[in-house]
């Protein structure tokens, strides 16, 4: 039994538990989530005049704080307790306080009965269980180390690999013999025929190099190195070659995790990378602000640029310029024939600011040209992914003149395509979810059938399960994206155990303690987003144009609202108009606070101004709601709503213009997986208020370099902003203090240089792990293929048939 539960039952608070449970049985709600439970307990404490210590620190209070959900059934309570991160237990609690542990299957059956109004369903449903496939892989033990997979794996490999010294050395030797570039052998040649000889030759070559000038270029040493058995890839100078060989020599003689990581980081094994982002409008101009774009496009483009730069650096340092080696990055997306003036109808587009990174757009097959020649929402995109992957494979092989070395998926659909491609090409697969829809929509799995016509969660969640289990490694932007906080369940954690009634039960959906998870936050484009104080890098013409657009221009096609007093301090926000981004919630917060209206103007840059300009249902709904809020609170003269699409450079300058007026940036999302706009605003120097639900908790240090807000508590949010304004009035330096600390925070932890170094290090380590571990993933991959062909594909075909009927 749960220690927390047993402690309460053995204490005088047993009667309080009985009474509280009785109160819950008389509530109208049959299914209570954590906030409902905490509210009910607060009411119980108030009604029974409990003191503060009981309400906050008693054994019962500690138990209630860990209860994630309660389901009432036939007078009994099903308690789902989360005693620690990544752990869940379920119990029945009867009226006489008898406690019975529930298995995972029994818990899922209970949830099913609730959805089906407690009428048991006929027969069983499919059970999905991935646990057996992780039984033979190493696992982390401590939840706090989740997301540090590569560190664990380096330790594991360095100890495990050389337990049998001869076998470990042989595996390392065979791994080094693998690597080539365009048919040219790298690292070691046929003159070194065994692992023992490798060790001997390293020492001989080190002795030879000890007398060579440190800056002697590889070109002049190349033929001598070949005689020793070594090919290009060790370094571009004598000193660099010696460093690399010394690291390998130390690794062979005394294996150590740090030495292994240092050596693998130098191996030239990645030259060609695919970044998969198939849905939405993917381009460099004219796409931001459209549905299914925004932060995703910015992230992938910046990542591509940084990867190319870092790979070129690595290639040069490895001495591969003699082979004219160059990296190539392909962003794989879909071609949209009716591209609405954008370049999304062009097959190839070079990425600005790169030498050899391109956007490759592959068209969808014309099952129904009315749909496939136009943009398709990410919720409707599923039927086209398999044929897209088949066609993309041919295009990629042609563009690379061979196979890629790494495939990185983005979002649920991109990750599924990455699975299909990596499975076929036998290439390392990396997944980046950015945001998993399951945790964004309340009860999305329980009531999937009710929302299937709009969201098709049965396809999305199945795709997520397939891709995340297939991936060789997974990148998350934050720790809590994986396993949440002590109070809340993480996005990946939510896939560990769930039901989709009448479709399937997920008994064990993902191994959270697997070393495949790594926290690698994105960076921010420092050429576009930089501090407002760097006036020498700012274009004053752009500044003046954007200032007019933000505060004074009257263009009814792109701006709604005029400001009575444009000189008030601006509250600024920029996001898509959808429910999760919650810009309407920020407008309502502003509308309810007369004090905020007296001190500030609200400036929103958000999508479209008119319902007829978009086909996105959520955006249409939010447009209507925003107008209603403006009218209800009479915000005319106090709000500006800009329905504009901005270039990246304009986005950066927009933040700086708000900085010039000592404004603030508010990110009011109901949930934010990471929060790229928070990085952008902070690095420009704009004091930032970010949602406490999601990634911003790990970016912002509350009260130090920014502020948390609970966007569901409107009055509390308004008060927090007002307190900041008052402090600025009392201390003219306060705005500058928060501004400066925000800038420092981003530069210390969130740059693309840090991100790409870590990503490439991961790819090399996991490539080495796959080769040396002899791990048999074929059984897992076959299981995943079965899910794809027997579960995902038939449902995708049903959706495709619906699409074929549309005019």
mmCIF file of N, CA and C in Angstrom, residues 161-173 195-196:
data_model
loop_
_atom_site.group_PDB
_atom_site.id
_atom_site.type_symbol
_atom_site.label_atom_id
_atom_site.label_comp_id
_atom_site.label_asym_id
_atom_site.label_seq_id
_atom_site.Cartn_x
_atom_site.Cartn_y
_atom_site.Cartn_z
ATOM 1 N N UNK A 161 31.556 -1.899 -21.757
ATOM 2 C CA UNK A 161 32.269 -2.225 -22.980
ATOM 3 C C UNK A 161 33.580 -2.949 -22.706
ATOM 4 N N UNK A 162 34.240 -2.551 -21.620
ATOM 5 C CA UNK A 162 35.568 -3.105 -21.368
ATOM 6 C C UNK A 162 35.603 -4.053 -20.168
ATOM 7 N N UNK A 163 34.430 -4.563 -19.779
ATOM 8 C CA UNK A 163 34.432 -5.636 -18.779
ATOM 9 C C UNK A 163 35.191 -6.831 -19.335
ATOM 10 N N UNK A 164 34.907 -7.118 -20.593
ATOM 11 C CA UNK A 164 35.732 -8.077 -21.337
ATOM 12 C C UNK A 164 36.634 -7.237 -22.233
ATOM 13 N N UNK A 165 37.850 -6.999 -21.774
ATOM 14 C CA UNK A 165 38.733 -6.044 -22.439
ATOM 15 C C UNK A 165 38.914 -6.370 -23.924
ATOM 16 N N UNK A 166 39.160 -7.645 -24.214
ATOM 17 C CA UNK A 166 39.427 -8.034 -25.601
ATOM 18 C C UNK A 166 38.216 -7.779 -26.486
ATOM 19 N N UNK A 167 37.052 -8.144 -25.978
ATOM 20 C CA UNK A 167 35.818 -7.957 -26.748
ATOM 21 C C UNK A 167 35.505 -6.472 -26.939
ATOM 22 N N UNK A 168 35.740 -5.668 -25.885
ATOM 23 C CA UNK A 168 35.494 -4.237 -25.977
ATOM 24 C C UNK A 168 36.404 -3.553 -26.972
ATOM 25 N N UNK A 169 37.675 -3.937 -26.950
ATOM 26 C CA UNK A 169 38.633 -3.350 -27.883
ATOM 27 C C UNK A 169 38.301 -3.739 -29.321
ATOM 28 N N UNK A 170 37.835 -4.967 -29.495
ATOM 29 C CA UNK A 170 37.452 -5.429 -30.830
ATOM 30 C C UNK A 170 36.255 -4.641 -31.356
ATOM 31 N N UNK A 171 35.269 -4.377 -30.475
ATOM 32 C CA UNK A 171 34.092 -3.613 -30.882
ATOM 33 C C UNK A 171 34.476 -2.196 -31.294
ATOM 34 N N UNK A 172 35.381 -1.585 -30.535
ATOM 35 C CA UNK A 172 35.831 -0.229 -30.860
ATOM 36 C C UNK A 172 36.582 -0.214 -32.186
ATOM 37 N N UNK A 173 37.418 -1.205 -32.403
ATOM 38 C CA UNK A 173 38.170 -1.318 -33.652
ATOM 39 C C UNK A 173 37.221 -1.454 -34.851
ATOM 40 N N UNK A 195 42.476 -5.258 -33.471
ATOM 41 C CA UNK A 195 42.365 -4.305 -32.368
ATOM 42 C C UNK A 195 43.701 -4.154 -31.650
ATOM 43 N N UNK A 196 44.423 -5.264 -31.471
ATOM 44 C CA UNK A 196 45.725 -5.196 -30.788
ATOM 45 C C UNK A 196 46.707 -4.346 -31.583
#
